[in-house]
Structures are given as structure tokens and as C-alpha cells.
XYZ file of C-alpha atoms in Angstrom:
617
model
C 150.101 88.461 23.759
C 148.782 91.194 21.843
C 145.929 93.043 23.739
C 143.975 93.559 20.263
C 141.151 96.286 21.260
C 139.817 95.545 18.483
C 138.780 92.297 19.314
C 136.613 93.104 22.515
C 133.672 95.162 20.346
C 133.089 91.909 17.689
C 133.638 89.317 20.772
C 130.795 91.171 22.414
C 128.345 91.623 19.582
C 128.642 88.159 18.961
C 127.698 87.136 22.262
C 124.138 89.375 22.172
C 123.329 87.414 19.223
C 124.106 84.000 21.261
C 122.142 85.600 24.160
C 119.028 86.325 22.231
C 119.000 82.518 21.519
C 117.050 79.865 23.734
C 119.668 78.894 26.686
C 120.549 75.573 25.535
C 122.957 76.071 22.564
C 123.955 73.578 20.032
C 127.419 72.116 18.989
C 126.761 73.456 15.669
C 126.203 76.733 17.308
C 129.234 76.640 19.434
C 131.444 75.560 16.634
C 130.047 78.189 15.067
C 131.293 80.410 17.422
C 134.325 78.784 18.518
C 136.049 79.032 14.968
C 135.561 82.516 14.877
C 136.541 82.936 18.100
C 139.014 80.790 19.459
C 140.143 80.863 22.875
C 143.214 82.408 22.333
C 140.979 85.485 20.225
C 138.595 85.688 23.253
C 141.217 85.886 26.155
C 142.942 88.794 23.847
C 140.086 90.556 24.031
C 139.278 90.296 27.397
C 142.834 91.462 28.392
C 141.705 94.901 27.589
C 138.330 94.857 29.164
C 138.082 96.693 32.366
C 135.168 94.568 33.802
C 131.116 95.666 33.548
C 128.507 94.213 31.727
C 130.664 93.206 29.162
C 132.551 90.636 31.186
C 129.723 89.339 32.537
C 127.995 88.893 29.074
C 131.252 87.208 27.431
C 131.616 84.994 30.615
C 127.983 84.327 30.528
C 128.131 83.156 26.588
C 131.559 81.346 27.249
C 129.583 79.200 30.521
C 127.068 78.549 27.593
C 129.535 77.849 24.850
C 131.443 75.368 27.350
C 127.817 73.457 28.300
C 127.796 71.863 25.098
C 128.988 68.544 24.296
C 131.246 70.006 21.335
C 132.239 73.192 24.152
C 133.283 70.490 26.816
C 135.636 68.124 24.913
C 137.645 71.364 23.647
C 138.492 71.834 27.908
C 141.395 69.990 28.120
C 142.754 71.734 25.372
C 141.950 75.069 27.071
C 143.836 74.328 30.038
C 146.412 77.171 29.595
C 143.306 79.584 29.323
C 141.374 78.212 32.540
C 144.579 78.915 34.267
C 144.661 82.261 33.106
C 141.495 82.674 33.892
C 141.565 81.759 36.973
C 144.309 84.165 38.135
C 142.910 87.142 36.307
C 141.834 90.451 37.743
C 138.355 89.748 36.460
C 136.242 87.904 39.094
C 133.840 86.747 36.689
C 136.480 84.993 35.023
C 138.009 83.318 37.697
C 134.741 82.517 38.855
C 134.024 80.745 35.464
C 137.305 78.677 35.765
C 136.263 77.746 38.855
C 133.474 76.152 36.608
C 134.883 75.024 33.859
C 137.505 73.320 36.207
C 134.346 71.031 37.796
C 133.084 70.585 34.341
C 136.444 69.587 33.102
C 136.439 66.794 36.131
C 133.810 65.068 35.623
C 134.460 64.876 31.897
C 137.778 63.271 32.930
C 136.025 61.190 35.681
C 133.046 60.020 33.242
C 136.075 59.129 30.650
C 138.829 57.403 32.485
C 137.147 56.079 35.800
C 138.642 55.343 38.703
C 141.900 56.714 41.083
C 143.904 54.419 38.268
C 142.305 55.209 35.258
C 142.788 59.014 36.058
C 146.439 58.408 36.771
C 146.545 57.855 33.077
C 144.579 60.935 31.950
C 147.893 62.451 31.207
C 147.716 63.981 35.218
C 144.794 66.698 34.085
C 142.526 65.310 36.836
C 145.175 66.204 39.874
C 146.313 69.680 38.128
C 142.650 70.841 38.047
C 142.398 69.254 41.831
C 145.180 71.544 43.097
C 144.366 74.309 40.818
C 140.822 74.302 42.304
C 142.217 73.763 46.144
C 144.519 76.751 44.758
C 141.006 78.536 44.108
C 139.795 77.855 47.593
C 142.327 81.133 48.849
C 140.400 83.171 46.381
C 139.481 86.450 48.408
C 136.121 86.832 46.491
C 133.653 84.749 48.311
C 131.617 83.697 44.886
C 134.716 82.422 43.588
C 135.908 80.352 46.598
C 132.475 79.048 46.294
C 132.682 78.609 43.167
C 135.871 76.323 43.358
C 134.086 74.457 46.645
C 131.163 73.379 44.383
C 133.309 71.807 41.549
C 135.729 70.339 44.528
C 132.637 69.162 46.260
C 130.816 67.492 43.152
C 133.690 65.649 42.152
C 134.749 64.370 45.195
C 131.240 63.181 45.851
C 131.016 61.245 42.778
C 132.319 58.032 43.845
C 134.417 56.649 46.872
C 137.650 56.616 44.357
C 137.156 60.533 43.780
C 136.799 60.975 47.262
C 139.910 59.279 47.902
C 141.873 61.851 45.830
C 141.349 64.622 48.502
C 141.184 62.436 52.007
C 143.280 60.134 51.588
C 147.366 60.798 52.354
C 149.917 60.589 49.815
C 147.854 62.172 46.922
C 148.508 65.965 46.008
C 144.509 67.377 46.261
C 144.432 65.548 49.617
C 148.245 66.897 50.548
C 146.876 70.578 49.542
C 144.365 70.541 51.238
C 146.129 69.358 54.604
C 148.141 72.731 54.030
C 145.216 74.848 53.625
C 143.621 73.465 56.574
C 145.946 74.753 59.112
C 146.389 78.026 56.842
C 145.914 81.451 58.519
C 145.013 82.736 55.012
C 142.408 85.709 55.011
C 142.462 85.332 58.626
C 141.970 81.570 58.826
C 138.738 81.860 56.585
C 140.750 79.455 53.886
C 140.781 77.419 57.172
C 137.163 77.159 57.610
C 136.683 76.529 54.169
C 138.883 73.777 53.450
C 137.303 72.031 57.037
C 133.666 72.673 55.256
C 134.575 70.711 52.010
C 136.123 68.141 54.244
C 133.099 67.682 56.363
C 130.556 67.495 53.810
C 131.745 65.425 51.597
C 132.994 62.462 54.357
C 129.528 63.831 55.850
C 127.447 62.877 52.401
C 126.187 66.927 52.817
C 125.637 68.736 49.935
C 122.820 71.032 51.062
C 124.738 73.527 53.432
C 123.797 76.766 54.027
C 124.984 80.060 54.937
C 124.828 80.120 58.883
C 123.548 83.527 60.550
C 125.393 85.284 63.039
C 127.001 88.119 64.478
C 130.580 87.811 62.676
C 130.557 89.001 59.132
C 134.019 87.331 58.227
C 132.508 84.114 59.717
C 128.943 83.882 57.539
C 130.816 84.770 54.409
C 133.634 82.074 54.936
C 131.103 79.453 55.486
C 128.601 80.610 52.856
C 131.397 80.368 50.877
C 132.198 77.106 51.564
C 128.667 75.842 50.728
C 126.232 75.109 47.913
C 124.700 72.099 46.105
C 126.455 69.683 44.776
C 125.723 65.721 42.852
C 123.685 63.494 45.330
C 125.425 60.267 44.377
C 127.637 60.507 47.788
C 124.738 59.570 49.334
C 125.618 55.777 48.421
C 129.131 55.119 49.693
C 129.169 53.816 52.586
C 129.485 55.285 56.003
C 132.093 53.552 57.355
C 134.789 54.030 54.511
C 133.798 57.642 54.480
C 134.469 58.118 58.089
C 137.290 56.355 58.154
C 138.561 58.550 55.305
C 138.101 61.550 57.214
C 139.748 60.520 60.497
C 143.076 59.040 58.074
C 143.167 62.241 56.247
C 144.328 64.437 59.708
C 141.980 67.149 58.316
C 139.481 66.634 61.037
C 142.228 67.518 63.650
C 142.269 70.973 63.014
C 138.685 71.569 63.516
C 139.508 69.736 67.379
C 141.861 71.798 67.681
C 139.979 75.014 67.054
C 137.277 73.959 69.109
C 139.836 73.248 71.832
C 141.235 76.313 71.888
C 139.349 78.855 73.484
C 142.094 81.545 73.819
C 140.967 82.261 70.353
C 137.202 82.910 71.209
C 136.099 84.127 67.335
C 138.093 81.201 65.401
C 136.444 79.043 68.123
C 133.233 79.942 67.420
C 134.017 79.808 63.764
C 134.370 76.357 64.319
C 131.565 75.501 66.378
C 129.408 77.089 63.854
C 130.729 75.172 61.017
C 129.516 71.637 62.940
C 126.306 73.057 63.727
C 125.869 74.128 60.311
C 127.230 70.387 58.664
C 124.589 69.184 61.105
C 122.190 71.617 59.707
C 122.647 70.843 56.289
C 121.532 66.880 57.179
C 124.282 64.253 57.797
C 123.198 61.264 55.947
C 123.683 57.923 57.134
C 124.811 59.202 61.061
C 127.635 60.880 59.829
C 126.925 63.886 61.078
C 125.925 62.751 64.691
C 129.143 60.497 64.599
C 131.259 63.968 64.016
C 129.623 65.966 66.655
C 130.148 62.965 69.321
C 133.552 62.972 68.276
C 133.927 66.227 68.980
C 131.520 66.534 72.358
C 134.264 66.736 74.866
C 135.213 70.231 73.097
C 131.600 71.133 72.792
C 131.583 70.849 76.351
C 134.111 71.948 77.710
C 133.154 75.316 75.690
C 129.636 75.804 77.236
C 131.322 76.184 80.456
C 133.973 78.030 79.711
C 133.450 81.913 81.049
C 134.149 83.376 77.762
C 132.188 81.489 75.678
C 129.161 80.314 77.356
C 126.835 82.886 76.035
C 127.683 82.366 72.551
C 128.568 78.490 72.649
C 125.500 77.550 74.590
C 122.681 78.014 71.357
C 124.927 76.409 69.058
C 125.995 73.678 71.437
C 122.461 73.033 71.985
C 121.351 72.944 68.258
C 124.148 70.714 67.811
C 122.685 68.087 70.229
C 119.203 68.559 69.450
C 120.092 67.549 66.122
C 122.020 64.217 67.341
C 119.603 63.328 70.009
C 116.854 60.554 68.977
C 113.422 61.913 68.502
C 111.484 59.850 70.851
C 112.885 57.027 72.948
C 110.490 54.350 74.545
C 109.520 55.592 78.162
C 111.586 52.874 79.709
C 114.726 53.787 77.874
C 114.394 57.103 78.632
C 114.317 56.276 82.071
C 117.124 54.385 82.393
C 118.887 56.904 80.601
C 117.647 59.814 83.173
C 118.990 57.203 85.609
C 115.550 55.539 86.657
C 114.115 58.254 88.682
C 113.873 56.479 92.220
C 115.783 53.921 93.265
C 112.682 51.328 93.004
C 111.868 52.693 89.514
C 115.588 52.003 88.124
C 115.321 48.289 89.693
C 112.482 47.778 87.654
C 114.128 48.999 83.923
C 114.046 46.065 81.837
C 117.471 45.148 81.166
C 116.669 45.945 77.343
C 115.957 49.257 78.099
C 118.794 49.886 80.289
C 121.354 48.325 77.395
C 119.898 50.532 74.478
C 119.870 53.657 77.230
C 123.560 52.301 77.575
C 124.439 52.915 73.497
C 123.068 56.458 73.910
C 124.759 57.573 76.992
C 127.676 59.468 75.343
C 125.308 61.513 73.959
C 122.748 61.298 76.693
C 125.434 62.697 79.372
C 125.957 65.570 76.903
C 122.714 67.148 77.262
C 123.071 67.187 81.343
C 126.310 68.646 80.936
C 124.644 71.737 78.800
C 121.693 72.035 81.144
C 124.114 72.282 84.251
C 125.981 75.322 81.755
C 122.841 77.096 81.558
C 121.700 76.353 85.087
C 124.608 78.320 86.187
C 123.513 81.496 83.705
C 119.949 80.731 85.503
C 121.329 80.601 89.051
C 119.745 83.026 91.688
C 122.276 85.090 92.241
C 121.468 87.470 89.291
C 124.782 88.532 87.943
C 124.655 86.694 84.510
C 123.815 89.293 81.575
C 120.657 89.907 80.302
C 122.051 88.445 76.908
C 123.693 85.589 78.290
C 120.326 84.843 80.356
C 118.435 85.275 76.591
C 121.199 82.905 75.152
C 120.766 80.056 77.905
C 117.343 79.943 77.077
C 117.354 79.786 73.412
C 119.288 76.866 74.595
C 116.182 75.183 76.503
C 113.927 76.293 73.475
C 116.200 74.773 71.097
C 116.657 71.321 73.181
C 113.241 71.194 74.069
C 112.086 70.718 70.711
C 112.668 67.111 70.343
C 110.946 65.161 72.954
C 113.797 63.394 74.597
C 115.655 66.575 74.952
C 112.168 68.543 76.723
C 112.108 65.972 79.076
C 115.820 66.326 80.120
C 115.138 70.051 80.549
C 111.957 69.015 82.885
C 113.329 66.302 84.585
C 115.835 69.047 86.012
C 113.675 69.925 88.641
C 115.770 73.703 89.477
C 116.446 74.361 85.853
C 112.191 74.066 85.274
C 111.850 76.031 88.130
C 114.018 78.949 86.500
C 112.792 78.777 83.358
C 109.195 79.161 84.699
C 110.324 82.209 86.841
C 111.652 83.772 84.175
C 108.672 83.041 81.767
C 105.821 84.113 84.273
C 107.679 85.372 87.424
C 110.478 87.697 88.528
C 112.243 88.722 85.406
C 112.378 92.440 84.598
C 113.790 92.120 81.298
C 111.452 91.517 78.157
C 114.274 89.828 76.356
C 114.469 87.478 78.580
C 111.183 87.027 79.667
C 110.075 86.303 75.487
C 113.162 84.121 75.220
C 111.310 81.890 78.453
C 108.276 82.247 77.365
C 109.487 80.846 73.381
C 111.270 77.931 75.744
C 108.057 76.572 77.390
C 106.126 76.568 73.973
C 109.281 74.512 72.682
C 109.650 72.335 75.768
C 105.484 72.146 76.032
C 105.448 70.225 72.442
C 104.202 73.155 70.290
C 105.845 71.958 66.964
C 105.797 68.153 68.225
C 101.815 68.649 68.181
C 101.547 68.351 64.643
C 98.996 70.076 62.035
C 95.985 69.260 63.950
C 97.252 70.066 67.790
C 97.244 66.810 68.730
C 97.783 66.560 72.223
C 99.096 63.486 72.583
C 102.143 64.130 70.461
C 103.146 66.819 72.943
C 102.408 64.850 76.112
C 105.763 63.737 78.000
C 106.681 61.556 80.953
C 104.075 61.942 84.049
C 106.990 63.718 85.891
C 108.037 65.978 83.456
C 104.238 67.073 82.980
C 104.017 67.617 86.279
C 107.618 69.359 86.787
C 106.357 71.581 84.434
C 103.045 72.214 86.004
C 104.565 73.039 89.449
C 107.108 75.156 87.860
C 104.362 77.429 86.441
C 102.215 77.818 89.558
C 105.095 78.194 91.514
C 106.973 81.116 89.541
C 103.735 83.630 89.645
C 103.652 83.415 93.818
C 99.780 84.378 95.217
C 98.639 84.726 91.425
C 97.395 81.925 88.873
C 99.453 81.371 85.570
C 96.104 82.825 83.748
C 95.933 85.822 85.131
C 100.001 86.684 84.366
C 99.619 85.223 80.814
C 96.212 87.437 80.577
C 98.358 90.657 81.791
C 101.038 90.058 78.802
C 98.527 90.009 76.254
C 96.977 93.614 77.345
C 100.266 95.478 77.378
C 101.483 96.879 73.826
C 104.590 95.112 72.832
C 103.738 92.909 69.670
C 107.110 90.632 70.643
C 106.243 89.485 73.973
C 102.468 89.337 73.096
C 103.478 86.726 70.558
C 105.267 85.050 72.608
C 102.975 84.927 75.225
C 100.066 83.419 72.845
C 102.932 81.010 71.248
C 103.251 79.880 75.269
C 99.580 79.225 75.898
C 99.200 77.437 72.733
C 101.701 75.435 73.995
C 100.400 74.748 77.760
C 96.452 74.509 76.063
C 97.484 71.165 74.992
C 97.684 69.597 78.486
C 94.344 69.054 80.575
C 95.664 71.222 83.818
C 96.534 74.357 82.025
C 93.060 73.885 79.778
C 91.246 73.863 82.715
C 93.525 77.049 83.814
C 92.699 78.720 80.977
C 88.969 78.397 80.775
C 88.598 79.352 84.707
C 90.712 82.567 84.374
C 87.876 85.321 82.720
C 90.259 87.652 81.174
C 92.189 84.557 79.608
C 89.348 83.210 78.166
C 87.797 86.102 76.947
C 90.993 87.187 74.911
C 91.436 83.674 73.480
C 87.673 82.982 72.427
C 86.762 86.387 70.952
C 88.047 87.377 67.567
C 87.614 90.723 68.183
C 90.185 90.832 70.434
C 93.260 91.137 68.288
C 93.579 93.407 64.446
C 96.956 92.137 63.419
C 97.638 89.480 61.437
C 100.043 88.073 63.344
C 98.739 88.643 66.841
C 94.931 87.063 65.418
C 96.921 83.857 63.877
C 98.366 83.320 66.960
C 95.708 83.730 69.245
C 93.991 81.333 67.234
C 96.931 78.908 67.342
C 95.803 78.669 71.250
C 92.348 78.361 70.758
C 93.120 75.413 68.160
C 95.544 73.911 70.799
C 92.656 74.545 73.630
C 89.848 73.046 71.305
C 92.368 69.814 70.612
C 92.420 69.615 74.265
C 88.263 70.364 75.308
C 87.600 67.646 72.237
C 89.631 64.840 73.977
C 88.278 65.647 77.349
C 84.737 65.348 75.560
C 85.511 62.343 73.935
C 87.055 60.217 76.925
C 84.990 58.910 79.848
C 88.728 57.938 81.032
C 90.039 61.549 81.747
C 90.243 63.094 85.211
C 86.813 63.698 86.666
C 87.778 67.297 87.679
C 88.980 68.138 83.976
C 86.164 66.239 82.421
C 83.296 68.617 84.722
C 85.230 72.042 83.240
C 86.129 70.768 79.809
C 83.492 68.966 78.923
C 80.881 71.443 79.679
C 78.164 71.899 76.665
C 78.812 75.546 76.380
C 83.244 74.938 76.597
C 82.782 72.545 73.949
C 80.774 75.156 71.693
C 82.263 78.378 72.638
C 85.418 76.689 71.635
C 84.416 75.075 68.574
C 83.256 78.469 67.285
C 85.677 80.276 67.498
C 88.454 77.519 65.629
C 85.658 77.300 62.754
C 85.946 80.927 62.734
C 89.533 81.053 61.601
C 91.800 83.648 62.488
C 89.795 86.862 61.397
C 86.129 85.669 62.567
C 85.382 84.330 59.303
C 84.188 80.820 58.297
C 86.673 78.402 57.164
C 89.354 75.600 58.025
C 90.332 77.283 61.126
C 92.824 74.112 62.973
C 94.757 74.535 59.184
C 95.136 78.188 59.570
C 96.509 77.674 63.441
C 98.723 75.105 62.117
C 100.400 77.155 59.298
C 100.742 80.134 61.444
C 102.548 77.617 64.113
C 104.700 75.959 61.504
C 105.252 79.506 59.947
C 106.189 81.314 63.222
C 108.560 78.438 64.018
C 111.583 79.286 62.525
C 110.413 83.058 63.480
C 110.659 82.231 67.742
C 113.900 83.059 68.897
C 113.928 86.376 66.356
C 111.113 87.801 68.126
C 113.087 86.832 71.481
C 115.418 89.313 71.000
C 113.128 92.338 69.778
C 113.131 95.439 71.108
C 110.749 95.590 73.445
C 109.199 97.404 76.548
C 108.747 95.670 79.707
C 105.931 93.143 80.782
């Protein structure tokens, strides 16, 4: 082909004009373009460009070009230039085959239908299938993405498309297979192919980049995600499952998990699940996966080498397949009954719909004796792996089933409050604790307006957790510890020692605590107290959460005499009052909506501030 210089300063020129034009173009436009510029004109040209803007304007103009109805139907056609495209040095123009290959399928899908109707199309559909799979090996990120979004919006577009990549004997699903066990880039290919695999049988379309300590890792699976057509959303479960499990590709991911020798490719794969769970299953897909998988996920958390790393991601795996809520006899029977008299007395309902759960039910004991053993007394886990098993609590304890399987483990509570409020030297650790009781306390289950009902568990987890806080600060009271964090300098543990009482405020017995400990008090009812923003939001985050508690104490003639004679007192009930209408800064206003944004903004912001740098307690 003749390279044509020449042809590179006109091809450009005439793309500014199309650029100065509103983004939509019309046919008339693009066969405008097109017949002075034919594809075979334009790829001349961009032989002899060396990359820089102007590849990135013609690609640009081309992606616009192509949008058009008159710019589509021309795609099979331009087959021989998407190919060349997508195997030239210029990234944005392998990226835009990636794009034009999607485009190109579901032109073909929308034209021909079906798995048989395709077999007709002349066998485009399965080229650009393989050619995108191809893609999927690309070692630019944006185009392996790229390639993952048009493989992932096609497959998703009916059960038949699907079908095409999952299901043995056809060449997109056959590729694939190869890919999956491919030690490509270092087995990122791997993880990418096991991505596209999972999301689509998963119905997920909204992944996301995951965050974490290996760069190889977040850019495989960033790679591997984006947003894709909805319509999955309809097929049904079971045939999508069943899909995945035929295809073998799920095996691979096992396998990885299994295999613990490799500790980073494990992880790789652990983070992958946790991030298809992330991302939203659909229909229990997701939850169905990660059971499937739970005898790797556990045997992980206990395995020496892993443990620190495995146990947060472990955790938010289960937290995210673990019901909300269950009704208190269920939950019972599924924490075995308590006594023996209490289990005799489960209804035999309960004790059957406790029986559906248990797979998943037994998981979370078998992560809570992993970070027990991190916990233990002897002292000689790390600091960081000490930080990691509670990030594990936090994370568990912010659904209510899984906070009351971290209280109803009466040593595990007992640690945790120790290393919230009692013996631990370590500021990291102590903010990750101290981030773990506002989680397992109900701080996000309270809702907008603090209610304290919605953060209430079991009577014996309430009052695990109550003994565990008296008992880890020896001859002092939990007040007067809390009120020593929030003098000492360090903006990370003082926010995570207001996030904590905010937390505890909501239940009667640490109220009362509160409002009896003068320095505690003081700090939390007087807006002069704090001057940054963060550090005044949060401190009136507890006040809102003690005021939610003081009102209901008012309110009910029901409530514990001893409370009711502390809480209810006419100058409690105003004090506190007065300083939620006060808002944040002292000023008038909707002071319960400013606590809850700060609470639902400072959420995802916990277990970052757990592992600040810091300064000691």
C-alpha cells in the first residue's frame, strides 16, 4: 500500500471541519466524507502518522463517521480495515476497532437474530467474536477494555448471544477457554477473560476498578470492566448459571483461589469475586458464585500466608451474600439457639429457613474464628494483620445479621473492645477497632434520622457488646477513655473515636454513659469544641445519635426506670436538642440532616482513616 504523505494533511483538515460540527453527524454528512475519503484513503494516511493529536482527531471523526446509520452499514465492508486497525501500532486505532467491532455486532445481531440466523451472516458475527477475544491480550489496558465492553454488550444482549461465548463447541466460547488458563501478561489475560465470564453469566455490567496494593492487579481488572446494555438483566438465572458451570471457564477461577502457592494470582482472584459482587449480582447470581466458591474462600482466611490480605476481602465477600436482617428466631436457630432451652423452643419454621442459609451462615463463623486467631492474646500477629482482621469485623458488622455473629462471639467482642478502648498501643489498630464498633453498633443501619431502633440487635448481642466495653478499659468508664481520644491531636483516631460514640449513643446504656461522664459531655454538647470541618460534622453525628436516643427515652413511659431518670431529665432533653438544631458549626439549621450526610459521607471514608498515619492514643 502506498504510504501517500500527502494524504495525512487533507485527512486531517477535513476532520476539524467535522469537529467544529454539533456531535451527532448526518448520513449526508458522512457520505460526504466517506466519498472523499474512503477507507482505503484514510488507512494510507494514517500509515505515515506517528501518533499525537492527529490520531486522536482522525480516530475521533472516524468513531463519529461510523455512529451514523449510513457509517454503520459500510462495517462489514470495512472488515479488512478493522483488522488492520486493530493490530496497528497506533493504540487509538486499535482501540477504535475494538469499537467498531461491538458496533459491527449488534448490527449483525439486530439484522440476522439468533445463534442460527448469525450462522448465516456469511460467519462475520464469530470472526469479530474471536477477533475481539483476540483483543482481550491487548497490552494497553484501554484497549483490552475496550474489546471487554463490545464482548460484554453483545453477549448480554440475549441468552442466544450469550451462548456464543459459554457454551462448548462454538469458537468465541473455545477462545476464550484458551485465554482463561493463559499466562499472557502474567496471567492478567487470565483475569480478564474470568471478568467477562462472570459478569455476563452474573447479569453485571456495572464493575469497577477494585483498589489495592498490586498495580498489575487494579489495571487487569479495571480493564476488564465498564458499562455495558442492561437487557441481561432478563434472562433467566438458571440458564445463565448453568451456562457458566458447562462452559469450564469458572474452573480456573477455583483453581486460582485454590492455589495458594501462588499468593498474588490468588489474591487476583479473590479480588475479582469481591469485585463481581461489588458491581451487584442480579437475580442471586452473584451470591450463588461466591457459595460456590466458599470452601476456597475459606480455606484462604486461614491459611498463614494469606490471612492478612484474604481476610477484608473474604469478609466483603460475605457481607455482600449474607441477608440483611433475618427474623430473631431464624437468627437464632442459625447461631444454634443460644441455650439448650432456647433452641427447643425455635419454631420449626425458623429452624428450616435457618437450615437454607447455613452454607452461608457457617461461613461467617469460619472467618470470625480466622480473625480470632489474629486477635488471640498472645500478641505476635502484626500490627497490619491485627488492622486487617478488623476491617474484617467492620466490614461484617455492617449488615445486621453479620454484627450479631461478631457479638454473639463472646471472646472475639471481648478483643475487639480491648483493642478499641483498652490495651492496644498501636493507633492503627486502635482506629481500625474503634471504625469496627461504629460498624457492628449500627451506625449506617441507623438511617438519616439516627433511628435507634434500626441499630438495636438481639438482647445478647447488646449486652455482649456492653460488657465488652466496660470490661476492656479495667478501673476506668468507657467515657472517660473515649473523652481522652478526643483531647489528643491526631485528626484520624479523633474521627474515629466520635464515629464510635455516635455509634454506642444510639443504645440507652452508653447514652446514659455519655451524659454522666463531664468531659464526654462537655465535648459532645458544645460547638465550640471542635474548628474543623470534619472533626465538628462528626461530633455532631454523636450528638444527633445521642438526641435520637434522649428523645425515645422522653417519649416512652416503657423504658428502663434508671435510663428514663438520666435521659429524660428537662435540662438532657434541652441541652441536647440545642445543640442538634445548632448544626455542625453552632449555627441554626437542619442539624439531624447535616449528621446524617456527614455519616453517609464518611462511610465509604472509615477504613481509609484506619490506616492513617497517626501518633499514639
Amino acid at each position: 500500500m502506498d504510504l501517500g504523505r500527502g494524504d495525512l494533511p487533507e485527512l486531517v483538515e477535513a476532520c476539524r471541519e467535522l469537529h467544529s460540527l454539533p456531535q451527532s453527524l448526518t448520513d449526508a454528512q458522512a457520505h460526504g466524507f466517506l466519498s472523499e475519503f474512503p477507507f482505503e484513503r484514510i488507512f494510507r494516511a494514517l500509515a505515515s502518522a506517528q501518533g499525537g493529536s492527529d490520531v486522536d482527531l482522525i480516530t475521533d471523526t472516524l468513531g463519529r463517521l461510523l455512529a451514523t446509520e449510513l457509517g454503520s452499514s459500510t462495517l462489514p465492508n470495512a472488515m479488512p480495515y478493522l483488522e488492520a486497525a486493530s493490530i496497528a501500532h497506533l493504540v487509538p486505532l486499535r482501540r477504535l476497532a475494538a469499537e467498531e467491532y461491538g458496533t459491527l455486532l449488534m448490527s449483525q445481531a439486530r439484522k440476522y437474530g439468533g445463534l442460527s440466523g448469525e450462522d448465516s451472516d456469511g460467519g462475520v458475527t464469530e470472526v469479530v467474536c474471536l477477533q475481539l477475544v483476540r483483543m482481550l491480550s491487548d497490552p494497553e489496558p484501554t484497549v483490552a477494555a475496550t474489546a471487554a465492553k463490545s464482548l460484554r454488550t453483545y453477549g448480554s444482549s440475549s441468552l442466544t448471544a450469550l451462548k456464543r461465548f459459554l457454551t462448548p463447541g462454538y469458537a468465541p466460547s473455545a477462545a476464550l477457554s484458551a485465554a482463561a488458563v493463559s499466562d499472557a501478561l502474567g496471567g492478567v489475560v487470565r483475569l480478564r477473560v474470568l471478568a467477562l465470564a462472570l459478569e455476563l453469566a452474573a447479569g453485571n455490567t456495572e464493575g469497577r476498578p477494585l483498589e489495592n496494593g498490586y498495580h498489575h492487579i487494579a489495571e487487569a481488572i479495571s480493564a476488564s470492566t465498564s458499562t455495558a446494555a442492561p437487557s441481561e438483566a432478563a434472562l433467566p438465572y438458571d440458564e445463565r448459571l448453568q451456562l457458566l458451570r458447562s462452559s469450564g471457564l469458572l474452573q480456573p477461577l477455583l483453581d486460582q483461589l485454590a492455589d495458594p502457592a501462588d499468593a498474588l494470582a490468588c489474591l487476583a482472584a479473590l479480588q475479582l469475586l469481591e469485585g463481581l459482587l461489588g458491581g451487584g449480582g442480579g437475580d442471586g447470581m452473584a451470591a450463588t458464585l461466591a457459595g460456590i466458591a466458599l470452601p476456597q474462600l475459606l480455606a484462604l482466611v486461614s491459611d498463614p500466608n494469606l490471612t492478612d490480605a484474604a481476610l477484608p476481602l473474604v469478609a466483603a465477600i460475605l457481607h455482600r451474600i449474607l441477608p440483611e436482617a433475618l427474623p430473631t428466631a431464624t437468627l437464632a436457630a442459625a447461631l444454634g439457639g443460644g441455650n439448650g432451652a432456647a433452641a427447643n423452643n425455635v419454631p420449626a419454621t425458623a429452624a428450616a429457613a435457618a437450615a437454607g442459609l447455613q452454607p452461608i451462615l457457617a461461613a461467617a463463623p469460619a472467618l470470625l474464628t480466622a480473625v480470632r486467631a489474629v486477635l488471640d492474646d498472645r500478641g505476635n500477629a502484626s500490627v497490619a494483620a491485627e488492622a486487617c482482621g478488623l476491617d474484617a469485623l467492620g466490614t461484617l458488622g455492617q449488615s445486621t445479621v453479620g454484627a450479631q455473629l461478631v457479638l454473639s462471639d463472646e471472646p472475639l467482642t471481648q478483643a475487639l473492645c480491648e483493642r478499641a478502648l483498652g490495651r492496644s498501643p498501636h493507633s492503627e489498630v486502635r482506629m481500625a477497632a474503634l471504625h469496627a464498633v461504629a460498624s457492628v453498633a449500627g451506625l449506617e443501619r441507623a438511617g438519616a434520622e439516627r433511628s435507634r431502633e434500626a441499630a438495636l440487635l438481639l438482647p445478647q448481642c447488646e449486652e455482649g457488646l456492653r460488657q465488652g466495653m466496660y470490661g476492656a478499659c479495667g478501673l476506668r468508664r468507657p467515657g472517660e477513655v473515649l473523652a481522652g481520644m478526643l483531647q489528643q491531636p491526631f485528626l484520624e483516631l479523633k474521627l474515629a473515636a466520635y464515629r464510635c460514640i455516635a455509634a454506642l449513643s444510639l443504645r440507652s446504656w452508653f447514652a446514659v454513659e455519655l451524659v454522666t461522664t463531664p468531659d464526654l459531655y462537655d465535648r459532645i454538647t458544645d460547638t465550640t469544641t471542635e474548628s474543623g470541618a470534619a472533626a465538628c460534622s462528626w461530633r455532631h453525628a454523636a450528638a444527633a445519635s445521642l438526641w435520637s436516643t434522649v428523645s425515645s427515652a422522653a417519649a416512652a413511659a416503657n423504658n428502663d426506670a434508671a435510663f428514663i431518670s438520666t435521659l429524660a431529665a428537662p435540662t438532657t432533653v434541652e441541652r441536647v436538642r440545642a445543640v442538634v438544631r445548632a448544626g455542625p458549626y453552632g449555627a441554626e439549621g437542619d442539624g439531624t440532616a447535616a449528621a446524617a450526610a456527614t455519616a453517609s459521607r464518611m462511610h465509604g471514608e472509615h477504613f481509609v482513616a484506619s490506616r492513617g498515619a497517626g501518633g499514639g492514643a
